[in-house]
PDB file of C-alpha atoms in Angstrom:
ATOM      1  CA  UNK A   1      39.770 -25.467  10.617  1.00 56.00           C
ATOM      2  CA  UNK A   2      36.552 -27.539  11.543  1.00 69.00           C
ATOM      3  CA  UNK A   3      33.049 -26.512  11.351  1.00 85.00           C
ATOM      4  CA  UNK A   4      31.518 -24.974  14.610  1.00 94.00           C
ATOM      5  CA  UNK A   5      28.437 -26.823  14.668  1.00 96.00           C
ATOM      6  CA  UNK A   6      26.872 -24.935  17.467  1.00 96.00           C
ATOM      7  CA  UNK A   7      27.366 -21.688  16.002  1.00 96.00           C
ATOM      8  CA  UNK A   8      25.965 -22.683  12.294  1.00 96.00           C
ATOM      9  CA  UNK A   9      22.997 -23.720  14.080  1.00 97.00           C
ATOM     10  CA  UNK A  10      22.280 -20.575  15.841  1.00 97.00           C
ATOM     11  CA  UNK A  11      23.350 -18.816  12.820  1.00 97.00           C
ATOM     12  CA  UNK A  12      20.264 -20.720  11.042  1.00 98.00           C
ATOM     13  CA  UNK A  13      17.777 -19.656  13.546  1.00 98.00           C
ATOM     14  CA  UNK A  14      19.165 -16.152  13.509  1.00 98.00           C
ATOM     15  CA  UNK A  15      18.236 -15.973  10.126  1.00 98.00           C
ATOM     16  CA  UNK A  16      15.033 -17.642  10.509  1.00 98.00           C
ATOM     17  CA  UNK A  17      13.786 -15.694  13.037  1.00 98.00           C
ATOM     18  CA  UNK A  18      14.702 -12.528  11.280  1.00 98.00           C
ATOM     19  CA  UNK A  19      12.393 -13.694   8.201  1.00 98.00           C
ATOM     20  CA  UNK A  20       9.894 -14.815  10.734  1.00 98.00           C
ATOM     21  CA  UNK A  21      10.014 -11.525  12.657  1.00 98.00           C
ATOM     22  CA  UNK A  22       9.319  -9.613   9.459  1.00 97.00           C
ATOM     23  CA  UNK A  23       6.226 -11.340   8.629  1.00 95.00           C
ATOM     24  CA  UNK A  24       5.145 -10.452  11.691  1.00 95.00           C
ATOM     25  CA  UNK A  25       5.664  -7.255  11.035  1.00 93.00           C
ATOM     26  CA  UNK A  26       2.281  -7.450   8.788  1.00 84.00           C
ATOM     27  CA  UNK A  27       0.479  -9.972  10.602  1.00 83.00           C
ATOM     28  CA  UNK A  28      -1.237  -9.351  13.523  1.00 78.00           C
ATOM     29  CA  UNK A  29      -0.435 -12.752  15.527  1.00 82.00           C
ATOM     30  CA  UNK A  30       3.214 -12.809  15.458  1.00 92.00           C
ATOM     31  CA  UNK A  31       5.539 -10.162  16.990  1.00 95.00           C
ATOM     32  CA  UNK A  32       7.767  -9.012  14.852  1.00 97.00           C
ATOM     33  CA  UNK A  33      10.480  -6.874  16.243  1.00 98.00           C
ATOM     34  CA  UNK A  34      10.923  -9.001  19.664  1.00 98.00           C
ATOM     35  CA  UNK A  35      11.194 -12.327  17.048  1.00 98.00           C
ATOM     36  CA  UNK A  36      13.528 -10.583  15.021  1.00 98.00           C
ATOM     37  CA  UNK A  37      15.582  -9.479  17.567  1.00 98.00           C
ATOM     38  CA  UNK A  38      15.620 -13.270  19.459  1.00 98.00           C
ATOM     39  CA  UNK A  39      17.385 -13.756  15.991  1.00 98.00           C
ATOM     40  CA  UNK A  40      19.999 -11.493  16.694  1.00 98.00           C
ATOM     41  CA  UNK A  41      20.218 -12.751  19.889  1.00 98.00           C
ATOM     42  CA  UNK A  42      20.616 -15.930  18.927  1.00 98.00           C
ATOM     43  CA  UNK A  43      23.273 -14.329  16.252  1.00 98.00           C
ATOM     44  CA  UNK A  44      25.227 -12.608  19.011  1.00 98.00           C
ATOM     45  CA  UNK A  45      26.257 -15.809  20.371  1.00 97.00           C
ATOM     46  CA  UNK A  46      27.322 -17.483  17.111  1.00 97.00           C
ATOM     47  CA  UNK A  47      30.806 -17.087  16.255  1.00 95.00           C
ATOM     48  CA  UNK A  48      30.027 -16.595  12.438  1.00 95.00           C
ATOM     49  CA  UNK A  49      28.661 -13.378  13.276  1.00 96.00           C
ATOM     50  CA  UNK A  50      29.720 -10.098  15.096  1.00 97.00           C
ATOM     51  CA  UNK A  51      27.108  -8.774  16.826  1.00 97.00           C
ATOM     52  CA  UNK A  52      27.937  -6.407  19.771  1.00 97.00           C
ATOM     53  CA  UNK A  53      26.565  -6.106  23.443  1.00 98.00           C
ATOM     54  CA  UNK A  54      25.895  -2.436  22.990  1.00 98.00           C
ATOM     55  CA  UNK A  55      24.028  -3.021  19.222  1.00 98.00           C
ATOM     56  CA  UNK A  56      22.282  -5.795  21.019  1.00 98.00           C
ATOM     57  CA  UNK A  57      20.831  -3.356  23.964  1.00 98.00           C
ATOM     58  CA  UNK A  58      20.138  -0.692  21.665  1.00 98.00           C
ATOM     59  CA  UNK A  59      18.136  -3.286  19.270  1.00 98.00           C
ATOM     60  CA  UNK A  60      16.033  -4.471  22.339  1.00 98.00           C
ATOM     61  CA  UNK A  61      15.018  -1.319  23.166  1.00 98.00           C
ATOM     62  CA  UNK A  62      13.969  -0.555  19.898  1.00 98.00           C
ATOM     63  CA  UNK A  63      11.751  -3.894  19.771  1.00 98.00           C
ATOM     64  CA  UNK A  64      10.058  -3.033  22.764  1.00 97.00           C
ATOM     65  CA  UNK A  65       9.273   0.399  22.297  1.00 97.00           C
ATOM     66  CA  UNK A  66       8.161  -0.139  18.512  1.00 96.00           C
ATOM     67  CA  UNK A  67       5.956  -3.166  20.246  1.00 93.00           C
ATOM     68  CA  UNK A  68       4.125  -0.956  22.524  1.00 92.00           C
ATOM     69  CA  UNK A  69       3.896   1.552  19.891  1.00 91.00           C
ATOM     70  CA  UNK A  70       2.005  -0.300  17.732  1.00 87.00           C
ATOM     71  CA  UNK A  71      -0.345  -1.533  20.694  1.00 83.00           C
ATOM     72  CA  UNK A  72      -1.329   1.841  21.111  1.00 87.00           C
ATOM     73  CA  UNK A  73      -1.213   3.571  17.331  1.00 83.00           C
ATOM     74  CA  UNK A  74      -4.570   1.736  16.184  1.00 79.00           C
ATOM     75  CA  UNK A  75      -6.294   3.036  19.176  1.00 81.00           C
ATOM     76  CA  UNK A  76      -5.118   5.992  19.431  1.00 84.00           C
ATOM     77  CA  UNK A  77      -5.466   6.956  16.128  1.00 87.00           C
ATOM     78  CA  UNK A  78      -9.300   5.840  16.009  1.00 81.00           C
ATOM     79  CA  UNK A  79      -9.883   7.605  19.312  1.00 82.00           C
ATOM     80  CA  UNK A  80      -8.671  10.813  17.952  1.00 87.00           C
ATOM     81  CA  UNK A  81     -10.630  10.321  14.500  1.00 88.00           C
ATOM     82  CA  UNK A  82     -13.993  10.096  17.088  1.00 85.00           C
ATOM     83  CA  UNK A  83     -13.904   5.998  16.837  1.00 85.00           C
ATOM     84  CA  UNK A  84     -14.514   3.131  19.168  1.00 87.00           C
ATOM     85  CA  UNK A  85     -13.108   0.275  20.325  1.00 86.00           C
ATOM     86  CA  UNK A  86     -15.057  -1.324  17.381  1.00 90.00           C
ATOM     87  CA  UNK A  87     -13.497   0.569  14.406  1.00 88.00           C
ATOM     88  CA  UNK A  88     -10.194  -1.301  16.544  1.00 82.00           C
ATOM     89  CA  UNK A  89     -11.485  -4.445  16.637  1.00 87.00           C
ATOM     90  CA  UNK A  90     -12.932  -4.030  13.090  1.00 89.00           C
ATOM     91  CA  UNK A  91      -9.427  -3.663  12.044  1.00 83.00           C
ATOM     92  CA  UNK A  92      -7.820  -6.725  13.218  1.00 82.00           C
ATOM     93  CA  UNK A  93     -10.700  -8.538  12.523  1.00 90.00           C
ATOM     94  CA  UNK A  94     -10.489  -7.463   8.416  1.00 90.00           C
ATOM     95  CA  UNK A  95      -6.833  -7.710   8.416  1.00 83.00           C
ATOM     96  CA  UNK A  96      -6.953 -11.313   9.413  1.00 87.00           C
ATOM     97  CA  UNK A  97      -9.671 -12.183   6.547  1.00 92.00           C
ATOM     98  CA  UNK A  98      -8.138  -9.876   4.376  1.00 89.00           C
ATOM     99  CA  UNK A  99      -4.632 -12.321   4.898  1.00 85.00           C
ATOM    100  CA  UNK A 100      -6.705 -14.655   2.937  1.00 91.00           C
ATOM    101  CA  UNK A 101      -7.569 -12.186   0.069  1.00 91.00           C
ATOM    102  CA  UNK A 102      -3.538 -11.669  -0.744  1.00 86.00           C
ATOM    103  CA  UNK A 103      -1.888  -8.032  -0.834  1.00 83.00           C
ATOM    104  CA  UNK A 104      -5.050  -5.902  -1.475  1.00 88.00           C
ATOM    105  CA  UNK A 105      -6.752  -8.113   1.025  1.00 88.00           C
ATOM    106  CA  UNK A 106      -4.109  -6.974   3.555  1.00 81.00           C
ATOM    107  CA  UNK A 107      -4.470  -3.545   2.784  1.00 81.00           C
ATOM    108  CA  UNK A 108      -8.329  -2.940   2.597  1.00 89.00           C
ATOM    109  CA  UNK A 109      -9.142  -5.526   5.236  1.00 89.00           C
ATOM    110  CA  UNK A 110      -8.404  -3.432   8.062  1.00 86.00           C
ATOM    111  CA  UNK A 111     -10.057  -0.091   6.422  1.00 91.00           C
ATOM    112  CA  UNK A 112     -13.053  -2.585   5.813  1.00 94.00           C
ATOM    113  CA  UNK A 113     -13.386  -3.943   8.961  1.00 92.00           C
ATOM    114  CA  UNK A 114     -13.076  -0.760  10.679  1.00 90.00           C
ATOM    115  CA  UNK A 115     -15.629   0.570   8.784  1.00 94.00           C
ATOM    116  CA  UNK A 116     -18.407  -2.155   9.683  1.00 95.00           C
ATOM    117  CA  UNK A 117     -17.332  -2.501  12.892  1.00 93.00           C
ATOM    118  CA  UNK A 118     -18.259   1.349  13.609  1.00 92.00           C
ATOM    119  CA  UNK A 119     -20.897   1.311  10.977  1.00 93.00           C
ATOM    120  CA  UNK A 120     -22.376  -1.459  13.727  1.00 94.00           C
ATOM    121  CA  UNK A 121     -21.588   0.470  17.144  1.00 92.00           C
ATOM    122  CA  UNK A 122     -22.444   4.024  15.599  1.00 90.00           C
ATOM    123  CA  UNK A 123     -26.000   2.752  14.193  1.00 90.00           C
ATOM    124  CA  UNK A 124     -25.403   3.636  10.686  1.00 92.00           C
ATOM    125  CA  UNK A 125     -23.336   6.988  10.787  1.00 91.00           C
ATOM    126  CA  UNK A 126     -21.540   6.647   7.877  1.00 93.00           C
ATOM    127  CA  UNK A 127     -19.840   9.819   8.485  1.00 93.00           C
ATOM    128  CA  UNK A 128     -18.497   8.647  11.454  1.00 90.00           C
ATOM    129  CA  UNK A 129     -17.522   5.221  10.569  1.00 92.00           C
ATOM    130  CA  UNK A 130     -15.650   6.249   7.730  1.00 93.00           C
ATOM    131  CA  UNK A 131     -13.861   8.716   9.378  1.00 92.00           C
ATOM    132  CA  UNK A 132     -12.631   6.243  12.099  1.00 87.00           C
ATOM    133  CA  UNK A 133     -11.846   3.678  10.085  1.00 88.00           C
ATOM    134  CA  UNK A 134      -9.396   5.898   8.076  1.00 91.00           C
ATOM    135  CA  UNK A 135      -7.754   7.041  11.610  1.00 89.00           C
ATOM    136  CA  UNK A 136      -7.613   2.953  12.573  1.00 82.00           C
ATOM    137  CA  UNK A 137      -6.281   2.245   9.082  1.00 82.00           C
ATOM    138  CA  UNK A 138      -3.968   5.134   9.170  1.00 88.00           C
ATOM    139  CA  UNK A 139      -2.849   3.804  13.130  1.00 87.00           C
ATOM    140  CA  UNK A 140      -2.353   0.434  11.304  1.00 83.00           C
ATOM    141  CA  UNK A 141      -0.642   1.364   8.031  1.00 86.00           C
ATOM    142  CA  UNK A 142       2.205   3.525  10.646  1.00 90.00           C
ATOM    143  CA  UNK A 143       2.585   1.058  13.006  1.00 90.00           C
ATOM    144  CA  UNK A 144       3.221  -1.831  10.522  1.00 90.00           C
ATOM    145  CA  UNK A 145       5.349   0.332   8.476  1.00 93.00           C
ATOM    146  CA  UNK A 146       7.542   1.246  11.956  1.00 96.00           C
ATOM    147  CA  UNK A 147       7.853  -2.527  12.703  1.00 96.00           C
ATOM    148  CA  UNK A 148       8.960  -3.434   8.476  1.00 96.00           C
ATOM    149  CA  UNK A 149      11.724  -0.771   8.808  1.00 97.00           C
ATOM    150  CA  UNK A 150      12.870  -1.672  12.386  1.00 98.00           C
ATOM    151  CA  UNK A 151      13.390  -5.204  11.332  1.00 98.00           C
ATOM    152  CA  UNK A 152      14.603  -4.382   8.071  1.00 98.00           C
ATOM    153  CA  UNK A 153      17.224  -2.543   9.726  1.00 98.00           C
ATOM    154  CA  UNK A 154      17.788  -5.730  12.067  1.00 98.00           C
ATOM    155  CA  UNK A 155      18.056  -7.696   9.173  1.00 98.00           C
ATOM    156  CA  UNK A 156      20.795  -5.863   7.838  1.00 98.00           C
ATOM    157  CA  UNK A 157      22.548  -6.129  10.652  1.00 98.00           C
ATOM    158  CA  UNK A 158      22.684  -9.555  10.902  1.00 98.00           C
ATOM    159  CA  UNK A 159      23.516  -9.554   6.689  1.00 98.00           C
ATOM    160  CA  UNK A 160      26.447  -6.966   8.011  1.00 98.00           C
ATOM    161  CA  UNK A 161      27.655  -9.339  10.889  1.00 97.00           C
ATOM    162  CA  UNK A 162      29.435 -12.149   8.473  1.00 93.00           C
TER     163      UNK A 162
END
C-alpha cells in the first residue's frame, strides 16, 4: 500500500487553509469562512478524508451567507445605534492598529476607532459617538464570533473526516 501523493498534498492545504480561514475569522483582510471552506474543498477530493457532496453544499452556503452577514452586521448595527459610516470605518480602522497592540488591542481597537471616527463626523457629541461605537463594536464582536464558530465547526469536520 503506497502513499497517495496527490491526496497528502491536498490533505496539507486542507488543513492549512482551515487554520488560515480561522484567522481570518478575526482579521479584517482575510475571509475566513470561504478560505476555510476552499480547505474542505480541497479535503473533499483527497482520499485521506471523507468529506461528502451534500456536507460540502451545505458548508458553502454557510460561508457565504455568514460572509455577507458580517458585511452588513457592523453597519447595521451602527446605523441602528444612530452612527455613521465613520463609527464603520472607525472600526476597521482600530481593529487593524489594534492587531498590533495583541488581544486587548483586538478587542478595544474597533470600540476605539469607532468612537473617534464619530467623535470626528458628529463634532464632538460624545453621547452619540459612544453610543455608535458600542452598536459598531457590538456588529463586530457578533459577526466575528459567527465566522470563529462556523469555521470551528468546519474544522471539525475536516478533524472528523480521517
Amino acid at each position: 500500500m503506497g502513499i497517495d501523493i496527490l491526496s497528502l498534498i491536498l490533505s496539507i492545504v486542507a488543513a492549512v487553509l482551515l487554520v488560515v480561514g480561522f484567522l481570518g475569522s478575526f482579521l479584517p483582510v482575510i475571509p475566513g469562512p470561504p478560505l476555510a471552506w476552499a480547505g474542505l474543498l480541497a479535503a473533499y477530493f483527497s482520499s485521506y478524508n471523507l468529506i461528502s457532496l451534500n456536507l460540502l453544499i451545505i458548508t458553502a452556503i454557510v460561508a457565504v451567507v455568514v460572509t455577507i452577514l458580517d458585511n452588513i452586521l457592523p453597519p447595521l448595527m451602527t446605523k441602528k445605534t444612530g452612527g455613521s459610516k465613520w463609527a464603520t470605518w472607525g472600526s476597521t480602522i482600530g481593529l487593524i492598529i489594534g492587531l498590533f497592540m495583541g488581544p486587548v488591542g483586538i478587542i478595544a481597537g474597533p470600540f476605539i476607532g469607532a468612537f473617534v471616527g464619530e467623535i470626528i463626523h458628529s463634532k464632538g457629541d460624545a453621547g452619540l459617538s459612544f453610543k455608535s461605537a458600542w452598536g459598531s463594536f457590538m456588529g463586530f464582536l457578533f459577526g466575528t464570533g459567527i465566522k470563529m464558530i462556523v469555521v470551528g465547526i468546519y474544522i471539525w469536520f475536516y478533524v472528523k473526516s480521517f
